[in-house]
mmCIF file of C-alpha atoms in Angstrom:
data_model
loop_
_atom_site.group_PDB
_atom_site.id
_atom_site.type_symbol
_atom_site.label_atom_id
_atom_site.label_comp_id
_atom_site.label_asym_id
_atom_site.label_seq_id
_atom_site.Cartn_x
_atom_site.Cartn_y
_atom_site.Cartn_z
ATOM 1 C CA UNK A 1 96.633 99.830 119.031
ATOM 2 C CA UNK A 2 96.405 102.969 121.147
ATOM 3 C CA UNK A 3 94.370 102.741 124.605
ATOM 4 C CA UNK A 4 91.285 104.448 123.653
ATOM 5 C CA UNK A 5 88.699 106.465 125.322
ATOM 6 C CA UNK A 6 85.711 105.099 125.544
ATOM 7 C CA UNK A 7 83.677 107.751 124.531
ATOM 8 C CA UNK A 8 82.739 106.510 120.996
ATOM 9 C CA UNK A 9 83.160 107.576 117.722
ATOM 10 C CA UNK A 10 82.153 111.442 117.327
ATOM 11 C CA UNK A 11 81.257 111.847 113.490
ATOM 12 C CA UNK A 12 78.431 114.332 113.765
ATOM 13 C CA UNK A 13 78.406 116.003 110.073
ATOM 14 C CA UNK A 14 77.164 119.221 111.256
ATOM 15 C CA UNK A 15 80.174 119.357 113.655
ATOM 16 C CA UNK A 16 81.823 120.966 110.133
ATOM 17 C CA UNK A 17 79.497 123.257 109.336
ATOM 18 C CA UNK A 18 80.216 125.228 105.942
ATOM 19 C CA UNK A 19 78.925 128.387 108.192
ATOM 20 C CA UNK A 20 82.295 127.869 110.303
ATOM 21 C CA UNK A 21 84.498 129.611 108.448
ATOM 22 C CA UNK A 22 82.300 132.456 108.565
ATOM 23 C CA UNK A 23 81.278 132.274 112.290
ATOM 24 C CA UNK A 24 84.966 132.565 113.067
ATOM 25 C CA UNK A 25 85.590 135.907 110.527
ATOM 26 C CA UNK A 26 82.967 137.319 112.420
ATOM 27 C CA UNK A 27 84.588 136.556 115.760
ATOM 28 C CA UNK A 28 88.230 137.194 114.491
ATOM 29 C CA UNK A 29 86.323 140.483 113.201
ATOM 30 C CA UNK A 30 84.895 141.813 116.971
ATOM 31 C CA UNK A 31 88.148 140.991 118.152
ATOM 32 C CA UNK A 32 90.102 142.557 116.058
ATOM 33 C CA UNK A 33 87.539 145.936 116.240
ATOM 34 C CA UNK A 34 88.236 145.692 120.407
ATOM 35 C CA UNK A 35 92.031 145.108 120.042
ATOM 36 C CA UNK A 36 93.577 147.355 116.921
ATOM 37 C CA UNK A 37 96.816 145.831 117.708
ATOM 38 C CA UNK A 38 95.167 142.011 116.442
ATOM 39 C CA UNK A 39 96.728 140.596 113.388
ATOM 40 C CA UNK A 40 95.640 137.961 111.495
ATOM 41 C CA UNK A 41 97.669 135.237 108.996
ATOM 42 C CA UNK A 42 94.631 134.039 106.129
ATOM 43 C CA UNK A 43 95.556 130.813 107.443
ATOM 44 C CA UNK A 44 97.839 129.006 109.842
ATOM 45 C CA UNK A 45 101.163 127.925 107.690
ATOM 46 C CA UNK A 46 101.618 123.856 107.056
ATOM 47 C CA UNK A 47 104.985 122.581 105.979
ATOM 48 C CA UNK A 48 105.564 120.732 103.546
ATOM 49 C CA UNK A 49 105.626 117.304 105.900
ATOM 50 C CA UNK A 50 102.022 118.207 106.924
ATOM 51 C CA UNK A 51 100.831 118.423 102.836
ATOM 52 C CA UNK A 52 102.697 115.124 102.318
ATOM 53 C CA UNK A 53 101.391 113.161 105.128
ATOM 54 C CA UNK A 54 99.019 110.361 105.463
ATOM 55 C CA UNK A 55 98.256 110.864 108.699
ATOM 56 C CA UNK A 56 95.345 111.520 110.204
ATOM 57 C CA UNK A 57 95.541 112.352 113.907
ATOM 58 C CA UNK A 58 95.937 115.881 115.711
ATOM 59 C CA UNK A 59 97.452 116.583 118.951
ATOM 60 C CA UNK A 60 95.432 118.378 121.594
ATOM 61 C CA UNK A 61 97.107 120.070 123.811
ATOM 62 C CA UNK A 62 94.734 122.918 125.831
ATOM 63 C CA UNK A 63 91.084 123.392 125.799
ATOM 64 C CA UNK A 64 91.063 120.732 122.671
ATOM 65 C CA UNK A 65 91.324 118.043 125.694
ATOM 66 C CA UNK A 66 88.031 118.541 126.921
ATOM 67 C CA UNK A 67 85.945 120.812 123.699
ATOM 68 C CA UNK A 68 86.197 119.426 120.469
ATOM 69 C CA UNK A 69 84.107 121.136 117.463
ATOM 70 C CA UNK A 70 85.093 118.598 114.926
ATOM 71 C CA UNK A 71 84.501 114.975 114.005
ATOM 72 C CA UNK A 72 86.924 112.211 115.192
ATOM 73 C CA UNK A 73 86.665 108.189 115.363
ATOM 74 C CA UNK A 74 88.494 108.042 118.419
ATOM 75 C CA UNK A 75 90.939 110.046 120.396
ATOM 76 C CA UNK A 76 93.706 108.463 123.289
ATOM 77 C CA UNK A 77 96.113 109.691 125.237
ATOM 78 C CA UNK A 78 99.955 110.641 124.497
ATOM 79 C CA UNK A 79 103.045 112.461 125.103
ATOM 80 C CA UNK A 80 104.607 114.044 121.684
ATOM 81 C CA UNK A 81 108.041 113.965 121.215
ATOM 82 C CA UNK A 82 110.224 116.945 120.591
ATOM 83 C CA UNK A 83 111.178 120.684 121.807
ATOM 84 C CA UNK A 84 107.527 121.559 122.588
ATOM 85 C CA UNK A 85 106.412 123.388 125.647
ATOM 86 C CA UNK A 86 102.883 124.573 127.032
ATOM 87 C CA UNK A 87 102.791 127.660 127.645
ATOM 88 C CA UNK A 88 100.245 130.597 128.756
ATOM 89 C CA UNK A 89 101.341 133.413 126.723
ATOM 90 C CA UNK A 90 98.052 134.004 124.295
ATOM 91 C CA UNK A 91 95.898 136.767 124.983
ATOM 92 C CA UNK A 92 92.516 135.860 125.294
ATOM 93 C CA UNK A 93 90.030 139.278 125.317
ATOM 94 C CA UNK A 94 87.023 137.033 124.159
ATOM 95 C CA UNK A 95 86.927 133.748 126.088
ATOM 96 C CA UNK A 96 88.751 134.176 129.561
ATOM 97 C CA UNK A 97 89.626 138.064 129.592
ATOM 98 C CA UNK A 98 88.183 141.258 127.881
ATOM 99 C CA UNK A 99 89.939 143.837 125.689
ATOM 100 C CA UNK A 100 90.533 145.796 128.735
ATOM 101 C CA UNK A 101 91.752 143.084 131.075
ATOM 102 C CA UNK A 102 93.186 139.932 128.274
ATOM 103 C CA UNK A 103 93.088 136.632 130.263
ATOM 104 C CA UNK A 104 96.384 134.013 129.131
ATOM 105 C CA UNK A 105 95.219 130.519 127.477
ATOM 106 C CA UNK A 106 97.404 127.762 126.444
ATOM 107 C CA UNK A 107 99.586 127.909 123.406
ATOM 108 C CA UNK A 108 102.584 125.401 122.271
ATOM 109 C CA UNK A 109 105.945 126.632 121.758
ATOM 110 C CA UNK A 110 108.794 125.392 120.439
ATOM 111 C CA UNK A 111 111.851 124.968 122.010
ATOM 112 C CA UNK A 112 111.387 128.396 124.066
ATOM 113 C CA UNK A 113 114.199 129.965 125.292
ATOM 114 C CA UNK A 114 116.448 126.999 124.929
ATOM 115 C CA UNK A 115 113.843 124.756 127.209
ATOM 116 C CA UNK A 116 113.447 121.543 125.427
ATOM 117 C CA UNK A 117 111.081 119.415 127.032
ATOM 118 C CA UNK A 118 113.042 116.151 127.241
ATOM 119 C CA UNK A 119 109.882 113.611 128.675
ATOM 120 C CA UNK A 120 107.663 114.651 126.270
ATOM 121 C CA UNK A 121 104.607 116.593 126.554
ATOM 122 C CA UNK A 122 101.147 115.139 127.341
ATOM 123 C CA UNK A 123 97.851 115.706 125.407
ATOM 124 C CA UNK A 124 95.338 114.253 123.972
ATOM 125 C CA UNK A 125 95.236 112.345 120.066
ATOM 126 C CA UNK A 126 92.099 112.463 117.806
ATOM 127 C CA UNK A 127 92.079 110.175 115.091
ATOM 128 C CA UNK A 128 90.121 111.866 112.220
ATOM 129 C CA UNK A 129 87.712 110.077 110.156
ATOM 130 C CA UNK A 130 89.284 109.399 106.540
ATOM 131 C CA UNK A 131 86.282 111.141 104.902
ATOM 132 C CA UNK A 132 86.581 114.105 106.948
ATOM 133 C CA UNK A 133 90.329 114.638 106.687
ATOM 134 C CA UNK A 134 90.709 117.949 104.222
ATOM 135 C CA UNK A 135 87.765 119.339 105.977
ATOM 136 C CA UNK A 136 88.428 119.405 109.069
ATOM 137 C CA UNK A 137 92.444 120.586 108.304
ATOM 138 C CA UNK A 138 90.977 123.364 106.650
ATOM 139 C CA UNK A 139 88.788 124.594 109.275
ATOM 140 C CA UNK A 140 91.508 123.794 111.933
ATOM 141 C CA UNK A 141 94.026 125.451 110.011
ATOM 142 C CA UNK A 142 91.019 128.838 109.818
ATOM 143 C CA UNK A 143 90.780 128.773 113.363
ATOM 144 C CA UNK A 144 94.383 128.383 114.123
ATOM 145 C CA UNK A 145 95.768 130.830 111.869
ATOM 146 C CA UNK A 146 96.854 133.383 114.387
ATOM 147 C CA UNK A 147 100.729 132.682 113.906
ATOM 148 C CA UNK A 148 100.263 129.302 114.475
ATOM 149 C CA UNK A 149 102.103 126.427 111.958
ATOM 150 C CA UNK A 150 101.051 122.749 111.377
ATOM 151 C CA UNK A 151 103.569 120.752 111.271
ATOM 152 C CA UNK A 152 104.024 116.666 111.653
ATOM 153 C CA UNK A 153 105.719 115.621 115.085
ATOM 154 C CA UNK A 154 105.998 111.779 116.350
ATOM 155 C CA UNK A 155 103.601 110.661 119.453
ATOM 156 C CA UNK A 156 104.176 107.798 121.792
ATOM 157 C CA UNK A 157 101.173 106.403 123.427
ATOM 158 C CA UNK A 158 100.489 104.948 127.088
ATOM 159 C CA UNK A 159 101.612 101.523 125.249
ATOM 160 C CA UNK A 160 104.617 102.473 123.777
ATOM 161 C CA UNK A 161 103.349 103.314 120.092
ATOM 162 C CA UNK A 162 105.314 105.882 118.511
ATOM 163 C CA UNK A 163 102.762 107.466 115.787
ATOM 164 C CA UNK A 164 102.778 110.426 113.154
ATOM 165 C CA UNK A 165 100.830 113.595 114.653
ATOM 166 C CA UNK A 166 99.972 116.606 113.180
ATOM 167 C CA UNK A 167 100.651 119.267 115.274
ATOM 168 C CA UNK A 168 99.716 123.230 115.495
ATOM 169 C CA UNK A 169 102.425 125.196 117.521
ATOM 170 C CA UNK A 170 103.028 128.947 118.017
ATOM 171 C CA UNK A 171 105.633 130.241 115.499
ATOM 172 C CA UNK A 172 105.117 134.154 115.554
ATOM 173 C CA UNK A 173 106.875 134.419 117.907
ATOM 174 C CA UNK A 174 106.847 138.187 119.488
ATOM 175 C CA UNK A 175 106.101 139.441 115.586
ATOM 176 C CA UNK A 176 102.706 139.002 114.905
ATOM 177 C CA UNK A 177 100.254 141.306 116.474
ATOM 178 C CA UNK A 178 99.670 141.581 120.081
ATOM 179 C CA UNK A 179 98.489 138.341 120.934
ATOM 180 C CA UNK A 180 101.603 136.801 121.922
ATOM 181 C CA UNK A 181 103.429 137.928 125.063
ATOM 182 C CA UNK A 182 106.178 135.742 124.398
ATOM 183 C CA UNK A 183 108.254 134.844 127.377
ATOM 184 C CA UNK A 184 106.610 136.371 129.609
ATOM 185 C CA UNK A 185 107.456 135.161 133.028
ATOM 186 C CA UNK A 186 105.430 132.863 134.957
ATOM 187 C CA UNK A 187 104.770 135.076 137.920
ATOM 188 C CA UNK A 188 103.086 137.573 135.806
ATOM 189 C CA UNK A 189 101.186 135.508 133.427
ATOM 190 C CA UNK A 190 99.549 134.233 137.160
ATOM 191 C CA UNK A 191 99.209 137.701 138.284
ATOM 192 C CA UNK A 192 96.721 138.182 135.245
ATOM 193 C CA UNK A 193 95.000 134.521 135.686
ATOM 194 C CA UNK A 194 93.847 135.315 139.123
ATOM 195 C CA UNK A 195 91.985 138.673 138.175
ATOM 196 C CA UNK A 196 90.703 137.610 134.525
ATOM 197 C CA UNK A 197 87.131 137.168 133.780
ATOM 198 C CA UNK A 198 85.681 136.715 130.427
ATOM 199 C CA UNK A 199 82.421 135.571 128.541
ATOM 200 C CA UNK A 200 83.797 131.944 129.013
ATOM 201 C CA UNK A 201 84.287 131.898 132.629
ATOM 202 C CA UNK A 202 87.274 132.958 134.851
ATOM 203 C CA UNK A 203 90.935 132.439 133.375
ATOM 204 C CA UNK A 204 91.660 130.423 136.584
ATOM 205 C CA UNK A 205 89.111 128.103 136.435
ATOM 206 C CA UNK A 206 90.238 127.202 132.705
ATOM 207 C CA UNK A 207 94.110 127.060 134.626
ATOM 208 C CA UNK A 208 92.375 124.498 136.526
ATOM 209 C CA UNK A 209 90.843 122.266 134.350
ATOM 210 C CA UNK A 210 93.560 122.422 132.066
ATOM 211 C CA UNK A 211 95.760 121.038 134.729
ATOM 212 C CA UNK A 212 93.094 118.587 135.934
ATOM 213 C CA UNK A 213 92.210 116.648 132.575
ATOM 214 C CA UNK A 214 96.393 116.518 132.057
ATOM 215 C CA UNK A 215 96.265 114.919 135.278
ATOM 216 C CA UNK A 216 93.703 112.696 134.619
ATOM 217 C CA UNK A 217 95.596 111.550 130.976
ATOM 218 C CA UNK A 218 98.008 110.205 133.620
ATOM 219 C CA UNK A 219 100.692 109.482 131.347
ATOM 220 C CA UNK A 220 103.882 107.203 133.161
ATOM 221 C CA UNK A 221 106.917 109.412 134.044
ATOM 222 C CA UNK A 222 105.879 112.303 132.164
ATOM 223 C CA UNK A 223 105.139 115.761 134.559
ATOM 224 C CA UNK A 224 104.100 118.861 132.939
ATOM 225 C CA UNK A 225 105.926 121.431 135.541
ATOM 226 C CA UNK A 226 104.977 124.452 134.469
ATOM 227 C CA UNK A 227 101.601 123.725 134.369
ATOM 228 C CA UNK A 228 101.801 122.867 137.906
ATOM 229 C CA UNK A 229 103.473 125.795 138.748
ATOM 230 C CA UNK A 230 101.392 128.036 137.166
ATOM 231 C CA UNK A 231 98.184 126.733 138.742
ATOM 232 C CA UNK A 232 99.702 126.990 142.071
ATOM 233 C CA UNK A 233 100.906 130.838 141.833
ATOM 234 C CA UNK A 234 97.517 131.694 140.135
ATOM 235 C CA UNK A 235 95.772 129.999 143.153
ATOM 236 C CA UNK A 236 98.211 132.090 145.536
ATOM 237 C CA UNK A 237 97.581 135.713 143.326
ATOM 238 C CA UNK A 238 93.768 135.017 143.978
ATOM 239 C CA UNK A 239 94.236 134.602 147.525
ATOM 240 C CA UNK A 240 95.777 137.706 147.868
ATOM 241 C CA UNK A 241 94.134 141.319 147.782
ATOM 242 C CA UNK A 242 94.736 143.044 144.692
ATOM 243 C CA UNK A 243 96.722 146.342 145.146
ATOM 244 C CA UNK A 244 94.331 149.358 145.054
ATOM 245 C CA UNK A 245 95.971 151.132 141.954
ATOM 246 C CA UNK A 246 96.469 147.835 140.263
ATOM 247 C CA UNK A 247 92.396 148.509 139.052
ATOM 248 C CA UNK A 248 92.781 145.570 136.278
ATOM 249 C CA UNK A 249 94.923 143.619 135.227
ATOM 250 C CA UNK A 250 97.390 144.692 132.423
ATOM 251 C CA UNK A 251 96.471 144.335 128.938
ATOM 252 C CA UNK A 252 100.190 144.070 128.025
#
């Protein structure tokens, strides 16, 4: 059995609100009125492993750590297996940025650039309730349906428990609208967390609990570098006077 948190079930029915859908068309709507250039899938794309699986857990692996908006029994850490990588290169002009200045969150790539991830990469597992399973896919797969694909990927727990995951990851690539600034390199994507500000909060204090409750899932031999790396250039970048004609930062 997977080490648990001890935070208790989490089965509030309102959590799933049939309003959701709508609440996000109307934010997917502003943001797409601020930034032209948004483009939207109806829905994020699930392979055929996803419709055929029993499984009911989902792999957190940015803000989902510490804000969940959907029911779960129980959720435990984990590293998921595979070519997966963190990385900052979403556009956020609603949360940590503003259609003028876009802030970077967290997205999950696959094997980018030929960097396969050979530890594993560590997150956090909910297990869903079996009564809430279809409903909370399809709202997950609403929200997530910015280029983003659900597919099934193997987990391995703090005890050794290799389990079935479902598992959104980036698969627009550089194609669909722009959202994405794929590959962008790390030194610039910090650049832009150090100056961002949005109705959320600053983009580096989301940098730094990001890289806080990894820390704190403290999962044996497994070290997510760029994360590391990212907080500690971001950190620098703030330090440092911005260059008068830089203004704000680029919404490229």
């Amino acid at each position: 059995m997977p080490q648990r948190f001890n935070d208790g079930p989490v089965a509030v029915s309102s959590m799933l609100s049939p309003e959701l859908p709508h609440m996000l068309t109307k934010a997917y709507s502003r943001a797409a009125t601020m930034k032209p250039d948004l483009q939207l899938w109806s829905t994020a794309r699930v392979t055929r492993a996803a419709m055929e699986s029993k499984s009911r857990i989902v792999f957190g692996y940015g803000s989902l750590i510490w804000k969940v908006d959907f029911p779960y029994e129980h959720r435990f850490p984990c590293r998921i297996e595979g070519a997966f990588a963190r990385r900052f290169w979403m556009k956020s002009a609603d949360h940590r940025g503003t259609a003028e200045y876009p802030g970077r969150v967290a997205t999950l790539v696959k094997d980018p650039n030929g960097c396969k991830v050979s530890s594993g990469l560590i997150g956090l597992a909910y297990m869903l309730p079996e009564a809430d399973v279809k409903k909370a896919f399809a709202s997950l797969d609403f929200r997530e349906r910015h280029g983003y694909t659900r597919d099934i990927a193997t987990i391995v727990t703090r005890d050794g428990e290799r389990l079935a995951t479902h598992v959104y990851y980036y698969s627009g690539g550089a194609d669909v609208g722009g959202a994405c600034v794929w590959g962008e390199p790390i030194h610039e994507t910090a650049a832009v967390v150090a100056r961002a500000h949005g109705p959320s909060g600053s983009n580096l204090d989301y940098v730094r609990m990001l890289a806080r409750s990894v820390r704190q899932l403290d999962i044996p031999g497994v070290r997510d570098e760029y994360l590391d790396e990212l907080l500690a250039l971001s950190e620098s970048a703030a330090e440092s006077p911005a260059d008068e004609d830089e203004g704000s930062p680029s919404a490229s």
